[in-house]
Structure formats: structure tokens, C-alpha cells
XYZ file of C-alpha atoms in Angstrom:
481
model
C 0.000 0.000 0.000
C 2.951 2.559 0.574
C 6.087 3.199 -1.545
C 9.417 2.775 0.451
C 9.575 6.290 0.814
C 6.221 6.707 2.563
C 7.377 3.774 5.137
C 10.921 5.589 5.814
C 8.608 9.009 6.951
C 6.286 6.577 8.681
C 9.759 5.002 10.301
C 11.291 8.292 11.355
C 8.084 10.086 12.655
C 6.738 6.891 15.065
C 10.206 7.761 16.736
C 9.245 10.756 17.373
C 5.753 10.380 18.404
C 6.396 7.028 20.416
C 5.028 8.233 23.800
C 2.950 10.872 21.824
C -1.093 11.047 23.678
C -2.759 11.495 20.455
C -7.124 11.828 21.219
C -6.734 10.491 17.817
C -4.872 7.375 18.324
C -5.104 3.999 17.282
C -7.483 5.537 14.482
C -8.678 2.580 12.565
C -8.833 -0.110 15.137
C -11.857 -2.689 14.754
C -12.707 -2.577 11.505
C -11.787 -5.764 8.821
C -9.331 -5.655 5.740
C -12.278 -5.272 3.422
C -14.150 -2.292 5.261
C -11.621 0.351 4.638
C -8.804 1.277 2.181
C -6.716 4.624 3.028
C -4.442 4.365 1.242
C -3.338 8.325 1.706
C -3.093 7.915 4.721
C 0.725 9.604 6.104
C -0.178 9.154 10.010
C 3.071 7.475 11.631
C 0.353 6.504 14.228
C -1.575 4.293 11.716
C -3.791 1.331 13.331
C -6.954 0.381 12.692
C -9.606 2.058 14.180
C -12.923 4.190 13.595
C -11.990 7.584 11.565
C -13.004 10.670 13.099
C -13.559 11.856 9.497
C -16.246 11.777 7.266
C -15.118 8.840 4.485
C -16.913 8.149 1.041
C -18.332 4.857 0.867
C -17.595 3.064 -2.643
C -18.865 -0.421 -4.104
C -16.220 -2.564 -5.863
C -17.121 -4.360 -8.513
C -17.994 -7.715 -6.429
C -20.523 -5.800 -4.395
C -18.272 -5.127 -1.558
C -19.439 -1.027 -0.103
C -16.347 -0.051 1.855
C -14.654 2.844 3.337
C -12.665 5.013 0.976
C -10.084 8.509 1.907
C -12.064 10.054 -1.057
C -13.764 13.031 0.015
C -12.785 12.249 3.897
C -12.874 15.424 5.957
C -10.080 14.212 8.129
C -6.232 14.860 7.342
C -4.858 11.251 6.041
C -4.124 12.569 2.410
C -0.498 13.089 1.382
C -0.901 17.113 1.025
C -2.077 17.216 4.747
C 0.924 15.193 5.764
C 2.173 18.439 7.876
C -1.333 19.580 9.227
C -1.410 15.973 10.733
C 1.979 16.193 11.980
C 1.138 19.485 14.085
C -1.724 17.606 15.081
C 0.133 14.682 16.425
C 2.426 17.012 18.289
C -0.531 18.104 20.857
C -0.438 15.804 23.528
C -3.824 16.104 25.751
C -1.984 17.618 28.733
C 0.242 20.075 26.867
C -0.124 23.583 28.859
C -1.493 25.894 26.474
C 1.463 27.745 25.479
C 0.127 31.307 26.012
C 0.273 30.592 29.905
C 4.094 30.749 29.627
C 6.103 33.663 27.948
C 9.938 33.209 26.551
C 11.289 36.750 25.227
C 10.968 37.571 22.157
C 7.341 36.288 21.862
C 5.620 39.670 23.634
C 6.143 42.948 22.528
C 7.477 44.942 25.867
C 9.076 47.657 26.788
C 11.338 45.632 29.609
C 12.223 42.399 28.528
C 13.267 40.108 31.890
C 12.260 37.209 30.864
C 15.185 36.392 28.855
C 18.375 35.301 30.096
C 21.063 37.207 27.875
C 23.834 40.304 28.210
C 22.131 43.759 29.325
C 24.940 45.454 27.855
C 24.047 44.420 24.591
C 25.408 43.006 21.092
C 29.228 44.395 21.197
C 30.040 47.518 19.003
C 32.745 45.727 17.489
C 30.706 43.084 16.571
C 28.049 45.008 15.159
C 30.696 47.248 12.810
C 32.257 43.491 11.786
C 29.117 42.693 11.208
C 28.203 45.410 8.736
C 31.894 45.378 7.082
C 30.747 41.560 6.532
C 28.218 41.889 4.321
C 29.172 41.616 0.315
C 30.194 37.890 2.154
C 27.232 36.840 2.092
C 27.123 36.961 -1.497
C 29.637 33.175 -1.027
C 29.319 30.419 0.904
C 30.588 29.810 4.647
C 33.243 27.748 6.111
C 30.927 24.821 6.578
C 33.707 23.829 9.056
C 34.517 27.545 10.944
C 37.950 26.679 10.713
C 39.004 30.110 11.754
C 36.884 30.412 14.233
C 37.542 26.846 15.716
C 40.751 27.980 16.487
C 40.344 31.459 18.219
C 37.514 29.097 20.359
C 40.398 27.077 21.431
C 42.569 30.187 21.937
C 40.317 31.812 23.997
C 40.161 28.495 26.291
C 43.085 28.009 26.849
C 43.181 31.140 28.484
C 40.249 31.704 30.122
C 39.416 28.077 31.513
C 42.838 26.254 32.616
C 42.730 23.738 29.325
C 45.784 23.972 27.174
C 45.536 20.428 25.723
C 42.515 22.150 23.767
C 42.943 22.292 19.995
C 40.472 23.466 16.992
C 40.193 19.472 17.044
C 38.496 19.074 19.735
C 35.344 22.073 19.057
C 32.614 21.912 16.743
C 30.012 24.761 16.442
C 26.665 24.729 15.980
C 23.435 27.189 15.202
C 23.314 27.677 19.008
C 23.092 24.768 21.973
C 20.528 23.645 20.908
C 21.110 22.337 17.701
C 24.126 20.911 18.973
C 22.289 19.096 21.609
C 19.794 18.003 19.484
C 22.721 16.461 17.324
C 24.738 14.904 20.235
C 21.595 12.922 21.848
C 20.546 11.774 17.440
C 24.251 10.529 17.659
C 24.427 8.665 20.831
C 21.183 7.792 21.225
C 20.475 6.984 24.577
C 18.036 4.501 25.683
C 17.974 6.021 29.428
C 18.399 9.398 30.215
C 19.158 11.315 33.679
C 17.887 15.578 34.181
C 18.986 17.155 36.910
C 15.719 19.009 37.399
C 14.632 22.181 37.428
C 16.436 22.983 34.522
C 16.520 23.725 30.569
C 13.418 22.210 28.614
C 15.784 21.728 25.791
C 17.440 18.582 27.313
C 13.882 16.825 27.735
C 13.001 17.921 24.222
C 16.109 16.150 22.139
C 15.508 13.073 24.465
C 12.138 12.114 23.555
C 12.475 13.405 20.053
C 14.685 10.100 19.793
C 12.343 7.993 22.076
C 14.334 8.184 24.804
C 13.503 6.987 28.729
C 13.546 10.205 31.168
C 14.452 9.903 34.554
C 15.196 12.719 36.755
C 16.720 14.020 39.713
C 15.523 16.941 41.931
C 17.333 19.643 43.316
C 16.336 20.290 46.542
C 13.944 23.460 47.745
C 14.953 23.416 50.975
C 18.484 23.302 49.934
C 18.304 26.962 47.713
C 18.127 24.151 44.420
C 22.259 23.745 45.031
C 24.020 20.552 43.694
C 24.913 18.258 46.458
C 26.272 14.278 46.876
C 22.476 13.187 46.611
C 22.996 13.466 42.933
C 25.763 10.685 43.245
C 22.792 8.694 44.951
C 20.924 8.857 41.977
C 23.238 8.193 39.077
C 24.682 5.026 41.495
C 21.451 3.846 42.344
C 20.250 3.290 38.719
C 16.543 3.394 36.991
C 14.196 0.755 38.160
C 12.059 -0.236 34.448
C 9.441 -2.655 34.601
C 9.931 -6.109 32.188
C 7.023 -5.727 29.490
C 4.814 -8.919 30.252
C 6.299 -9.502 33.827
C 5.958 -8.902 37.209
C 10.066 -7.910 37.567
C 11.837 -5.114 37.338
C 15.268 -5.099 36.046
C 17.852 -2.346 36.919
C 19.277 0.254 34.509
C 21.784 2.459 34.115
C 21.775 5.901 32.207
C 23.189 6.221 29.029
C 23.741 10.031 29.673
C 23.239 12.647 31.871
C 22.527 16.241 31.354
C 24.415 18.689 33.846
C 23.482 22.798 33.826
C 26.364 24.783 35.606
C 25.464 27.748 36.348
C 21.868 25.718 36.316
C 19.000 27.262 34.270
C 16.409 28.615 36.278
C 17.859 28.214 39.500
C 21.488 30.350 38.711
C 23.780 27.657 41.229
C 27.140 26.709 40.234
C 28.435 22.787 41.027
C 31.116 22.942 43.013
C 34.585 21.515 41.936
C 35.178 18.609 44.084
C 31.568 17.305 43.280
C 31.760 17.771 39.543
C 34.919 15.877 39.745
C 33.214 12.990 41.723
C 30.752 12.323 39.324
C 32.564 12.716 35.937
C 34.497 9.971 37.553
C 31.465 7.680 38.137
C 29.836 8.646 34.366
C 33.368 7.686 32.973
C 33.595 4.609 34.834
C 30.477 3.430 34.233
C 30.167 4.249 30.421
C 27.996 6.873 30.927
C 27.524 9.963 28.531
C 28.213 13.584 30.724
C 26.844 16.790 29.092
C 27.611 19.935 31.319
C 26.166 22.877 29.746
C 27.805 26.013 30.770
C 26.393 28.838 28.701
C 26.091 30.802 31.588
C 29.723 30.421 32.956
C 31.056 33.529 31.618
C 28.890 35.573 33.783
C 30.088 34.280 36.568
C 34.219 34.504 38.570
C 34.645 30.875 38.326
C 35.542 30.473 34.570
C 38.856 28.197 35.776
C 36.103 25.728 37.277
C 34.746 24.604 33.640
C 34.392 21.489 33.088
C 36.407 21.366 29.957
C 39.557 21.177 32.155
C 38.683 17.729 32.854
C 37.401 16.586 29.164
C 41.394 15.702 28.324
C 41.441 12.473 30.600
C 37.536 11.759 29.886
C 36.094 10.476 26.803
C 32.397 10.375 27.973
C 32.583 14.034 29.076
C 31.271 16.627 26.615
C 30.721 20.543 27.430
C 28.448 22.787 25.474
C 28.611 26.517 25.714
C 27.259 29.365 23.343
C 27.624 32.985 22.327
C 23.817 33.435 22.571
C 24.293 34.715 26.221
C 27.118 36.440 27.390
C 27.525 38.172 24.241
C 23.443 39.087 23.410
C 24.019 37.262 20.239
C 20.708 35.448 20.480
C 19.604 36.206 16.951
C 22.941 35.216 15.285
C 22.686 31.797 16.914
C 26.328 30.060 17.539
C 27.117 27.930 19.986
C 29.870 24.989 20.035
C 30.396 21.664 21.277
C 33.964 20.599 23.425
C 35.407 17.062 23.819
C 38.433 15.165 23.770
C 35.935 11.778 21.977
C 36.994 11.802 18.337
C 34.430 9.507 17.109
C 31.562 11.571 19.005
C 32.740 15.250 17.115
C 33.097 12.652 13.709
C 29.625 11.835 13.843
C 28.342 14.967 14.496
C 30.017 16.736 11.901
C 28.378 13.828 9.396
C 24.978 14.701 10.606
C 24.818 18.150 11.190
C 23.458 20.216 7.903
C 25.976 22.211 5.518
C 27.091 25.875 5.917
C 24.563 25.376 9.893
C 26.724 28.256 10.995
C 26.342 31.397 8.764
C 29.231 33.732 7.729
C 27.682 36.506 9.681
C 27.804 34.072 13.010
C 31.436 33.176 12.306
C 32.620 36.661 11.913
C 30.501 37.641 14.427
C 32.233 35.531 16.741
C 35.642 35.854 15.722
C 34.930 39.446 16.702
C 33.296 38.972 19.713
C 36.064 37.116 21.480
C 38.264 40.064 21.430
C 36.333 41.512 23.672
C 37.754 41.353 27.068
C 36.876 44.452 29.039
C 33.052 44.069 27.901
C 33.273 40.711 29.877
C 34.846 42.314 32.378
C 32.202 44.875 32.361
C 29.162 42.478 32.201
C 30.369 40.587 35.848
C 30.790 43.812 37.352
C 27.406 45.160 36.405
C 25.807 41.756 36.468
C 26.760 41.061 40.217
C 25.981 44.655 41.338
C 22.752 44.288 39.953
C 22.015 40.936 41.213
C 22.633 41.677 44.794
C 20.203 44.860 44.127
C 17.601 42.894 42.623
C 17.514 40.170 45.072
C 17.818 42.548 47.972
C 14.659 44.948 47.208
C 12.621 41.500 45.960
C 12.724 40.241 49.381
C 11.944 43.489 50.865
C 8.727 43.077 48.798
C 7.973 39.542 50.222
C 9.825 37.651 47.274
C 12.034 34.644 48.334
C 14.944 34.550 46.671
C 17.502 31.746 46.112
C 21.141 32.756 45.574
C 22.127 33.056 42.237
C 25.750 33.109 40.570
C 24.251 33.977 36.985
C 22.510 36.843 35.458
C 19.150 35.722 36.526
C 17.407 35.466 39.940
C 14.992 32.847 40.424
C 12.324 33.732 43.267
C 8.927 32.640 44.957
C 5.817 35.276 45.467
C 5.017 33.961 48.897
C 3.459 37.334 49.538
C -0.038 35.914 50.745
C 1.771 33.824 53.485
C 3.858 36.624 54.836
C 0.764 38.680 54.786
C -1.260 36.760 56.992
C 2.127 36.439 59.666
C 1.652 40.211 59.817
C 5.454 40.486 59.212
C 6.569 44.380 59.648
C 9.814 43.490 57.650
C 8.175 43.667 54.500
C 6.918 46.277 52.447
C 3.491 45.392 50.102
C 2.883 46.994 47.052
C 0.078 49.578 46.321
C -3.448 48.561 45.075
C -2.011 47.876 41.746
C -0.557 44.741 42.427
C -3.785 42.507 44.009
C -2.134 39.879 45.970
C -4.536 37.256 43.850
C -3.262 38.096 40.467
C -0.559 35.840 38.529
C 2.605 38.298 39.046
C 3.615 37.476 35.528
C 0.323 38.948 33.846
C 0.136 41.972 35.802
C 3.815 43.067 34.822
C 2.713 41.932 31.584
C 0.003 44.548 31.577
C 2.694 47.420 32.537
C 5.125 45.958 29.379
C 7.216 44.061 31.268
C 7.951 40.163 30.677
C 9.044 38.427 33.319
C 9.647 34.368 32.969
C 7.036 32.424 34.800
C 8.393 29.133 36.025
C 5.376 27.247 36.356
C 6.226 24.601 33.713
C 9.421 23.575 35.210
C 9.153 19.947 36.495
C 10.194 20.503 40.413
C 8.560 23.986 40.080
C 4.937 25.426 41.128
C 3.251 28.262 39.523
C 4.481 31.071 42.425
C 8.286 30.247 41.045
C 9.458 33.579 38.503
C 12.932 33.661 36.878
C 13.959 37.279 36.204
C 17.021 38.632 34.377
C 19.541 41.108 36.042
C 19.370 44.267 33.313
C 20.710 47.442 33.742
C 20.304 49.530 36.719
C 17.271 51.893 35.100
C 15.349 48.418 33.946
C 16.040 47.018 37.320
C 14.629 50.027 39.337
C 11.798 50.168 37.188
C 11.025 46.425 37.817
C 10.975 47.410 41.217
C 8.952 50.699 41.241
C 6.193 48.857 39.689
C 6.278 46.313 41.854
C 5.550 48.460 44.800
C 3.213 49.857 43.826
C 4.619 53.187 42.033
C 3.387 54.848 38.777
């Protein structure tokens, strides 16, 4: 019934919809051989069941009526192919996605919602940016040689790792797509998160039908990293034996690390980052330790790429998106001392995926030393301002080492303690509202956290800006026009 090419997109898309809730799903089941015949039909879902469409009904030439895709009103035909795809991609429990903002996607006058440099895209990399432009008349480097290397360069300096070489980096469109490409090329069976932390992780792991299991940072414990992590990778996934009544231990085939940690802004410490690269490499087990926030911070020499030399099963991820306000550009890169892992990435990831713009941009924006300089000062001035005059308006704040504060309204609590020690807003701000959509009324976007597994709805993330956008947060906030 289907050419080979119509089972390969049938192949590749039940991957990704394997533990897809589709309302949907199985959508022929219960009817005989001879009672239907869709042979359109593109859903990577297909079983036999009753259609939710409205099918012709046709009689063959021995008398047989059946079912036919002719004139059905539901989406099985080849030229719906993508309409049924989006379909397929709603699960029944999705949060509707208006309930959550990411910057970018609301048109405000102060953006906190998102995560990157106050200061701004560099002037030198905007001028190399416009000098740049008859370039993109050719090609890119499809393998940013150039830029490869002044990467290394600037490591070697900057993070205590002078066995680093062009070798050893590939670059991407951003993280993501290189974490995207690193889970399609090892393709993990099992999976550990350290929760709460970037969706982005969960997202490339069940695009490849992966097994989540997760680990919680504790509340209590300001979300830090502790030895109860070691617990978890030690202790191993319990999975149940389809058809029996045993379970049978196992392992992770990778683990996804966040240092500074996004939302929660904590740094691992040394001495525990060492502890468990030396269980993942022992054990076989896949380490990603994304640190696109390190730069912000004073503890640069505590990467994790200074240990990727003696480790094979230790990659680190990092981008310009961040610490450079480079978000539209899009370039990120990919560190590890595994040959065979940086081969097979660079045979799946698409030609010319970096731009000549991003490249140059780049290049450019590693000569600038005194604007990173500049960023930690400002960034952990404002932090300590931010977090100081949030809990003076009833926030709870949890210590941050990034350029983003992650806090808890537990204003109606500390109301009804009658605590003198904190000042309430005006009648603007009504104590029942969702802070998120009030700010959002005064054109500011602020990052509700609500969809974070290990997070409730009262948990915000806000970004440290510049002192003006930072005051303003605040005047609003209590209550000032």
C-alpha cells in the first residue's frame, strides 16, 4: 500500500511520536481488511480504528461497499501530511502555550524574561558585522575553521585547558542544535535531568524515544548541587519487564548537567563535579555539562572542559547566545576530547549550519575582554540589588551566581504572619493576580516558572538588566506609577 519512501517518513516520525497522547490514536482499530482502504493515509500513528472523518463509501465491482479517503474530511491525504503532523504534536496535557512567555514572543518595553547580556550586542561586533556583508554573497566555512581555532585560543586562556585544539570544538546554530545532534548521535536509551532545569534537554531526548528519569534539586536546599545526585546516578533506573511482574535495573546512558543551572542560577562545586565525571566515565555513561552561563560568573577556571582531556564520555556545550546578546545570530559549540563523538556529528549536522555573519561575528566577539569584564561587574551589582529589594517586597529569593534570579511570590503567606519586615505593594498589584500577567500589563515580561518539572506556579525567573530596567522592575512592583 505505501512506496518505500512513505514507510521511511512513517519510520522516522513513530520515533518521534512514540510516547505521543494522540485523542486520535489507534485511528482505525476494529474494523476488517475489506471495510476500509486509506491508502493516503501519512499518520506514523496508523492502526486500525474508527476515523473521526467523514469517508466516502464506494462499491467494488464484487458488491463489496467499503470505506474510501475520497472526500474524507479528516487529514490522512499526502498534502495534509504536515497539518497531521502538528496535530500529532498536541499531547492532551500540553499547557497551552500562552500561559508561559519566553522573550521575544511579547512585545514589551522591559524584557526580563530572557536570560542574555544587558549590555548588549558588542560595538565591534556590530561594525564586523556590517563590514561583513558583500560575504554573504559566497558560501561559509561549513567547518569555521578560523573560528575553531580562536575558540580554542580563547580556552586556553580563560578556563585552565591547554591540551585544547580546533580538534576538539565543533560549532553549531546555538546549543541547541548541537544538543539536538549529540543525543541523534548517541542515542540513549535512558536518560538522567537534573531538574529544574533547561526544557531543551527533555526535548532532544524524547524526540529520539528516549527513557527520562530525573533528579531533583532540593527546595529546601536553595536548588544547590549536592552528593544526593551521586545517589541517583549510582542507584540506577528501576524499568518494569514488558509482560512480567520484575523489574530489572538500569543504568543511564547520559546525563545532562546545567552549571550555572537554568532557572535556578547555582554553580556545582569543583570537588563534586569531579566525583561524578568519575562515576559517568567509569560506568560508560555519557556527561553533558552545559555552561552557557559560565562567563557571567568569577569561576571560569572551574569549567568542566579542564577535565574533558582524561575523559572520553565528558562533553561541554557553551554558546555565544548569552554572554555576548548574540541570540539572533545563533552560535554555539560543542567541546570534547571523543573523536568519534565530534566525527559523527560533523556527518549529521546540515551544511554551511553556521552562517558567515555568526562566524565573523564571533571571531569578533572574542576580542572583547573588558566588555566581559564589564558584564560581571554590572551583572553582580545588579544581582545583589535585585535580590535585595525583591525580598523586601515579600519575594524569596535563592542565591544566584548567573545573570538571573529565580524567586517565589510567597506574599499571601507573609501577609497573613503580619510580618513588619516587608513592604506590600500599592493597590495595583492585588495579591490574587498571577505576578507574571500583571507586569505583563505594565510591558514588562518576566519568565514564569510554572512549567518547570520541580517547580509550582508562584516560582518567577527574572534577568539582572541594567540599573534603570532594574529600578523600574521594582517601582512597579511596589506599587509606584
Amino acid at each position: 500500500m505505501f512506496t518505500s519512501d512513505n514507510n521511511t517518513n512513517m519510520e522516522n516520525s513513530s520515533r518521534f511520536f512514540k510516547n505521543t497522547a494522540c485523542s486520535y490514536f489507534p485511528c482505525h482499530k476494529g474494523l476488517g481488511s475489506d471495510e476500509f482502504n486509506c491508502l493516503f493515509c501519512y499518520c506514523p500513528l496508523y492502526a486500525r480504528e474508527v476515523c473521526p472523518g467523514n469517508p466516502s463509501y464506494i462499491k467494488k465491482a464484487d458488491g463489496r461497499i467499503i470505506k474510501c479517503c475520497i472526500g474524507c474530511t479528516f487529514p490522512h491525504k499526502s498534502e495534509n501530511y504536515e497539518r497531521i503532523m502538528n496535530l500529532l504534536r498536541v499531547t492532551k496535557n500540553e499547557i497551552p502555550p500562552e500561559e508561559y512567555h519566553h522573550g521575544g514572543e511579547e512585545k514589551t518595553i522591559f524584557d526580563f524574561s530572557v536570560n542574555t547580556n544587558p549590555l548588549g550586542l558588542p560595538e565591534s561586533v556590530k561594525s564586523s558585522i556590517k563590514n561583513a556583508l558583500d560575504l554573504c554573497e559566497k558560501y561559509p566555512d561549513q567547518n569555521c575553521t578560523r573560528l575553531r581555532e580562536k575558540i580554542a585560543g580563547q580556552l586556553k586562556e580563560s578556563r585552565q585547558a591547554d591540551f585544547i585544539s580546533a580538534s576538539n570544538i565543533v560549532c553549531g546554530n546555538g546549543a541547541s542544535e548541537l544538543i539536538s545532534l549529540l543525543v541523534q548521535v548517541l542515542s540513549p536509551k535512558n536518560a538522567l535531568i537534573v531538574e529544574p532545569t533547561f526544557s531543551g534537554y527533555e526535548r532532544a531526548l524524547k524526540a529520539q524515544g528516549c527513557k527520562i528519569h530525573r533528579h531533583f534539586l532540593s527546595e529546601e536546599n536553595d536548588f544547590a548541587f549536592d552528593e544526593k545526585i551521586l545517589d541517583s546516578i549510582e542507584r540506577k533506573a528501576e524499568v518494569c519487564r514488558s509482560g512480567q511482574g520484575k523489574s530489572e535495573e538500569i543504568p543511564p546512558d547520559m546525563i545532562f548537567l546545567c552549571s550555572p543551572n537554568n532557572p535556578t542560577g547555582q554553580m556545582i562545586k569543583p570537588n563534586l563535579l569531579k566525583k561524578i565525571i568519575a562515576i559517568c566515565e567509569g560506568k560508560g555513561i555519557f556527561l553533558v555539562v552545559d555552561e552557557c552561563f559560565i562567563d557571567f560568573t568569577e569561576r571560569t577556571k572551574e569549567s568542566a572542559l579542564q577535565f574533558t582531556k582524561e575523559n572520553s564520555h565528558l562533553i561541554v556545550i557553551n554558546a555565544f547566545t548569552k554572554i555576548y546578546a548574540m541570540a539572533g545570530l545563533r552560535l554555539g559549540y560543542l567541546v570534547t576530547s571523543n573523536q568519534g563523538i565530534l566525527q559523527k556529528i560533523n556527518s549529521l549536522r546540515p551544511e554551511w549550519n553556521v552562517s558567515t555573519l555568526a562566524q565573523i561575528a564571533g571571531e569578533a566577539a572574542l576580542d572583547e575582554k573588558a566588555y566581559i569584564e564589564k558584564t560581571r561587574t554590572l551583572i553582580k551589582e545588579e544581582r545583589e540589588y535585585l535580590s535585595k529589594e525583591l525580598k523586601a517586597l515579600g519575594f524569596h529569593t535563592f542565591p544566584s551566581e548567573a545573570n538571573f534570579i529565580l524567586f517565589s511570590d510567597e506574599r499571601k503567606e507573609i501577609q497573613k504572619a503580619d510580618r513588619a519586615d516587608v513592604r506590600f505593594s500599592g493597590n495595583s498589584l492585588n495579591l490574587s493576580e498571577k505576578l507574571d500577567g500583571f507586569l505583563l500589563k505594565q510591558g514588562i515580561s518576566l519568565r514564569n516558572c510554572g512549567n518547570f518539572p520541580g517547580l509550582r506556579e508562584n516560582f518567577y525567573r527574572t534577568a539582572v538588566r541594567t540599573h534603570e530596567e532594574n529600578v523600574r522592575l521594582i517601582e512597579i512592583l511596589s506599587g509606584k506609577e
